[in-house]
JSON list of C-alpha atoms in Angstrom, two decimals:
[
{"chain": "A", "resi": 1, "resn": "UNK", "atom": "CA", "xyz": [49.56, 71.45, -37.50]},
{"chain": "A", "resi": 2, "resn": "UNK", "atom": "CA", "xyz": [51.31, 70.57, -34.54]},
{"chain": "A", "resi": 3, "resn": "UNK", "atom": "CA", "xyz": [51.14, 66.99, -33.58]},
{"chain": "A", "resi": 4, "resn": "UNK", "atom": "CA", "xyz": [50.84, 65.89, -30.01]},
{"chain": "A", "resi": 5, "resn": "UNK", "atom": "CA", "xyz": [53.78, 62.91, -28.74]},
{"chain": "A", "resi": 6, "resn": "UNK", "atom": "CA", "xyz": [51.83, 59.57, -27.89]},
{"chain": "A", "resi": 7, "resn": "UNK", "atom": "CA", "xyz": [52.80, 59.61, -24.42]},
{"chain": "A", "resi": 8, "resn": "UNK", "atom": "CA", "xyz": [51.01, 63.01, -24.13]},
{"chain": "A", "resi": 9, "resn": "UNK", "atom": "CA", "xyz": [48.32, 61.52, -25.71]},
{"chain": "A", "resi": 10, "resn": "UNK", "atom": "CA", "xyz": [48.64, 58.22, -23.65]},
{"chain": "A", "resi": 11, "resn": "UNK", "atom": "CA", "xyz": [48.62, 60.42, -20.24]},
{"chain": "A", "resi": 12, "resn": "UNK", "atom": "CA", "xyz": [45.54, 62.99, -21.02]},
{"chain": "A", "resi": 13, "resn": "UNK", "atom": "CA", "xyz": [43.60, 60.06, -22.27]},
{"chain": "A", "resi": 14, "resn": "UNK", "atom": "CA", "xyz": [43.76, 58.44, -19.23]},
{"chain": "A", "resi": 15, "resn": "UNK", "atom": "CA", "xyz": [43.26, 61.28, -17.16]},
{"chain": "A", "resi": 16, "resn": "UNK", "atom": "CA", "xyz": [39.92, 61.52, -18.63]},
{"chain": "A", "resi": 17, "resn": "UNK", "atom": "CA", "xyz": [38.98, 57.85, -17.81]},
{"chain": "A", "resi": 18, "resn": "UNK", "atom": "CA", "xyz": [40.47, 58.26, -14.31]},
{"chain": "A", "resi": 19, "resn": "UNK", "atom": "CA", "xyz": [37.68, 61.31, -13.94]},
{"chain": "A", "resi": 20, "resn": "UNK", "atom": "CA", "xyz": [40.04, 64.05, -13.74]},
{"chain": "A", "resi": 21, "resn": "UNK", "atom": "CA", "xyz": [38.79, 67.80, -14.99]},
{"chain": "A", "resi": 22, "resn": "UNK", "atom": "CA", "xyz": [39.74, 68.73, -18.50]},
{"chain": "A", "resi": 23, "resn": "UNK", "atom": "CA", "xyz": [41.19, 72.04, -16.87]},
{"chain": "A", "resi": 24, "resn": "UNK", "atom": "CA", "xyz": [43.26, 69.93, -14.28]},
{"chain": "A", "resi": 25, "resn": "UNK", "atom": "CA", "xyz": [44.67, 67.95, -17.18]},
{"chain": "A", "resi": 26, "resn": "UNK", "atom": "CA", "xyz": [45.00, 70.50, -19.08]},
{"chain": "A", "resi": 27, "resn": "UNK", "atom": "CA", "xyz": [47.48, 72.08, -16.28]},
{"chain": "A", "resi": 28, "resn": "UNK", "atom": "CA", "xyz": [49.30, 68.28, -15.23]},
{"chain": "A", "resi": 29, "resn": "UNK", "atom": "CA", "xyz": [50.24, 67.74, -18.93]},
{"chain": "A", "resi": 30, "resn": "UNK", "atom": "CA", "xyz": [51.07, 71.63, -19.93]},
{"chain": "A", "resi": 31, "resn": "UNK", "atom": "CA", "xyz": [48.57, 71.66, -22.64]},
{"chain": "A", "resi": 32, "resn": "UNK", "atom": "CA", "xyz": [45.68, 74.09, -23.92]},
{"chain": "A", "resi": 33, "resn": "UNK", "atom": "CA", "xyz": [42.68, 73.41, -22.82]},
{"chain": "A", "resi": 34, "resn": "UNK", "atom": "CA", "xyz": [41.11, 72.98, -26.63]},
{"chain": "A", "resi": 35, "resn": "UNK", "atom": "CA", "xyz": [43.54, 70.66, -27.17]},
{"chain": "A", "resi": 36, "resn": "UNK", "atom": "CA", "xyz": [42.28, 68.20, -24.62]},
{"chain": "A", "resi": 37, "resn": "UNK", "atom": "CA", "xyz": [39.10, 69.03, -25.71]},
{"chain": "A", "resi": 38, "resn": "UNK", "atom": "CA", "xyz": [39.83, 68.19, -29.14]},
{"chain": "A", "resi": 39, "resn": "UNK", "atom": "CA", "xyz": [41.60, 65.08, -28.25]},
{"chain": "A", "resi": 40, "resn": "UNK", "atom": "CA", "xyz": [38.41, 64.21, -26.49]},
{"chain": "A", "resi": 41, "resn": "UNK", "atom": "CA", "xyz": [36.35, 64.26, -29.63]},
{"chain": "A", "resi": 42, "resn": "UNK", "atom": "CA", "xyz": [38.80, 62.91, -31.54]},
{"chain": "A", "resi": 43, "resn": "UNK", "atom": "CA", "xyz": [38.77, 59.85, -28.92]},
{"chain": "A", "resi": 44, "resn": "UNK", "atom": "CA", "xyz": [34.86, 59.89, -29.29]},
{"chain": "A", "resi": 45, "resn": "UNK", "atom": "CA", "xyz": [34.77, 59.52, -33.05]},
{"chain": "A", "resi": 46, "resn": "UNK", "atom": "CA", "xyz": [37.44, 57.09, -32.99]},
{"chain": "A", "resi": 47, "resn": "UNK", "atom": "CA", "xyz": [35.37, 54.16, -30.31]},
{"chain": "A", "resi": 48, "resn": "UNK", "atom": "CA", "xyz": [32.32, 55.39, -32.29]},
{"chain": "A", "resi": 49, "resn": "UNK", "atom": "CA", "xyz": [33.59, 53.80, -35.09]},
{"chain": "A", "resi": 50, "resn": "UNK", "atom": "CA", "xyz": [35.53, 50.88, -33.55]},
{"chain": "A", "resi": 51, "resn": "UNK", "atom": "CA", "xyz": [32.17, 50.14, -32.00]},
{"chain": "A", "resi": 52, "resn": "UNK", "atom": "CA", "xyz": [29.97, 50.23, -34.94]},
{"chain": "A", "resi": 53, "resn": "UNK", "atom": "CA", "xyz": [32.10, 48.34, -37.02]},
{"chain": "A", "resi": 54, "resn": "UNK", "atom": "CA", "xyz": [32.95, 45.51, -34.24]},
{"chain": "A", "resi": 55, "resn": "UNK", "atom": "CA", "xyz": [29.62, 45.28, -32.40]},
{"chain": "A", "resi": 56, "resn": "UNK", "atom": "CA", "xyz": [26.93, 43.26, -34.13]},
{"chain": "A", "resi": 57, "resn": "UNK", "atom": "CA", "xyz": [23.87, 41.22, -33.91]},
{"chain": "A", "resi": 58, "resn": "UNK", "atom": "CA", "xyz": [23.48, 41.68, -29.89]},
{"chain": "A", "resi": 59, "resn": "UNK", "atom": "CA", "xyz": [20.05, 41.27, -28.46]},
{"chain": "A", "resi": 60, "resn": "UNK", "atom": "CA", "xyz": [19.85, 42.97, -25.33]},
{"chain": "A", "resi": 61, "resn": "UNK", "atom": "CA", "xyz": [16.43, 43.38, -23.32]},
{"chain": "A", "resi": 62, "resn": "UNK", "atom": "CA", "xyz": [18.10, 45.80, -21.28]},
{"chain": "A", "resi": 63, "resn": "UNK", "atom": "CA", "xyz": [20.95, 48.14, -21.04]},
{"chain": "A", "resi": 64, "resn": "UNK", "atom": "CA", "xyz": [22.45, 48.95, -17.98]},
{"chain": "A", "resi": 65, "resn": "UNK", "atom": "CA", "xyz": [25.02, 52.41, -18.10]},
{"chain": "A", "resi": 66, "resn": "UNK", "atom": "CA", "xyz": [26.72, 52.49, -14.77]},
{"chain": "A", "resi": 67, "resn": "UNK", "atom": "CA", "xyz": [27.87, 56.12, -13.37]},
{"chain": "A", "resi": 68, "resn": "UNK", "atom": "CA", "xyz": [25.98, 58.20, -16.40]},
{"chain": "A", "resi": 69, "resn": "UNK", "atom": "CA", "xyz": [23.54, 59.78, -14.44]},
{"chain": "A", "resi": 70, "resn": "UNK", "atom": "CA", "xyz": [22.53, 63.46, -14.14]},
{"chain": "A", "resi": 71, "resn": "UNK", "atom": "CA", "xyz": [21.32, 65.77, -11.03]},
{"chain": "A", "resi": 72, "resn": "UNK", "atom": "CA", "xyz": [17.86, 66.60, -13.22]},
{"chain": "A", "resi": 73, "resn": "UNK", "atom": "CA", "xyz": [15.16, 67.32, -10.41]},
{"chain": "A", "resi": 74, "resn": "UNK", "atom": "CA", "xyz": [15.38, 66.37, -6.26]},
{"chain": "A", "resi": 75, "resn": "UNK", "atom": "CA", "xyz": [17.26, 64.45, -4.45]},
{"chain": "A", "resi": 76, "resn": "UNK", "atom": "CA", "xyz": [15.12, 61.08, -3.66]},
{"chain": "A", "resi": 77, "resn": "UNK", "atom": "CA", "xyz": [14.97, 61.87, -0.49]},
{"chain": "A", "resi": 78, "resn": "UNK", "atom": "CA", "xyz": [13.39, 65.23, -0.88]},
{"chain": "A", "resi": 79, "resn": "UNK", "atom": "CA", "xyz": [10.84, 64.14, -3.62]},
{"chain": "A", "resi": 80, "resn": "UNK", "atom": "CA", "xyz": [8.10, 63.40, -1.05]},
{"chain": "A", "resi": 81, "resn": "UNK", "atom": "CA", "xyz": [8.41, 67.18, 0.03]},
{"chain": "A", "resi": 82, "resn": "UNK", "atom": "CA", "xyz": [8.96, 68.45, -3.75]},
{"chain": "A", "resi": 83, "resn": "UNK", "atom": "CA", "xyz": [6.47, 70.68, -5.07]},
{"chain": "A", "resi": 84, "resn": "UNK", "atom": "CA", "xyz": [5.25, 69.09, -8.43]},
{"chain": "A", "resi": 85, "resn": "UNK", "atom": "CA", "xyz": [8.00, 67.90, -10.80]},
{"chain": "A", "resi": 86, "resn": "UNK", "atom": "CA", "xyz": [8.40, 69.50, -13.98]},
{"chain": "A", "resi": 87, "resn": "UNK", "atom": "CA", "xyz": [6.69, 67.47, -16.73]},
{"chain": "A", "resi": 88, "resn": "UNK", "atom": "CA", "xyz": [9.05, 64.97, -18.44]},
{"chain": "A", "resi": 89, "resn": "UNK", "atom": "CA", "xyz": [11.15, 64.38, -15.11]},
{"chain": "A", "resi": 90, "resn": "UNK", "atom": "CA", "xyz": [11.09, 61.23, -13.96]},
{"chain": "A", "resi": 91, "resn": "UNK", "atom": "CA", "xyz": [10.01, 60.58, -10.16]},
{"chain": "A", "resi": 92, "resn": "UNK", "atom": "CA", "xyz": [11.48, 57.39, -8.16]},
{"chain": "A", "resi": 93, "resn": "UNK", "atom": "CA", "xyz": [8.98, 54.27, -8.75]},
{"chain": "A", "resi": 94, "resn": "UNK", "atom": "CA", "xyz": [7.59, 55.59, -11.52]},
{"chain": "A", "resi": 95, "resn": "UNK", "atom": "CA", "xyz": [9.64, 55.81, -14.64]},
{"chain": "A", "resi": 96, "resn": "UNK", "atom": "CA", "xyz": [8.84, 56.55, -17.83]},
{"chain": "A", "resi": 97, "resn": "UNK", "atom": "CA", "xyz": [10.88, 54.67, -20.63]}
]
């Protein structure tokens, strides 16, 4: 198996954190596609497991997970003038946790 340099590594890597498409990246540093896919997950697995081995005993009454959101029903603004949500979406002011 071909192994990728570190500086490849290094710059796909932080394309990813800087928000940049995996098929932008994937043209910028001249590699497949799957590969920065794969380097992705392999990323994942690898602060998965930093995290559950460094992270311990923290009580938290709430999480906060800034810029992981998804589009899932209407825009806020539009709710009002929504017909009826489908069941399980959540509607401004009244959130189900």
């Amino acid at each position: 198996m071909n192994r990728l340099a570190l500086e490849k590594r290094v710059q796909i890597l932080s394309m990813l954190c800087e928000g940049s498409s995996m098929r932008s990246i994937s043209r910028v540093a001249d590699v497949s596609i799957n590969t920065v896919s794969k380097l992705l997950v392999d990323a994942g697995e690898a602060c998965a497991a930093f995290h559950d081995e460094k992270v311990r005993n923290v009580k938290a009454a709430r999480i906060q997970c800034d810029e992981i959101w998804s589009f899932t029903y209407a825009k806020q603004k539009n709710v009002p003038l929504a017909k009826a949500a489908p069941e399980g979406s959540a509607i401004p002011g009244r959130d189900r946790y």
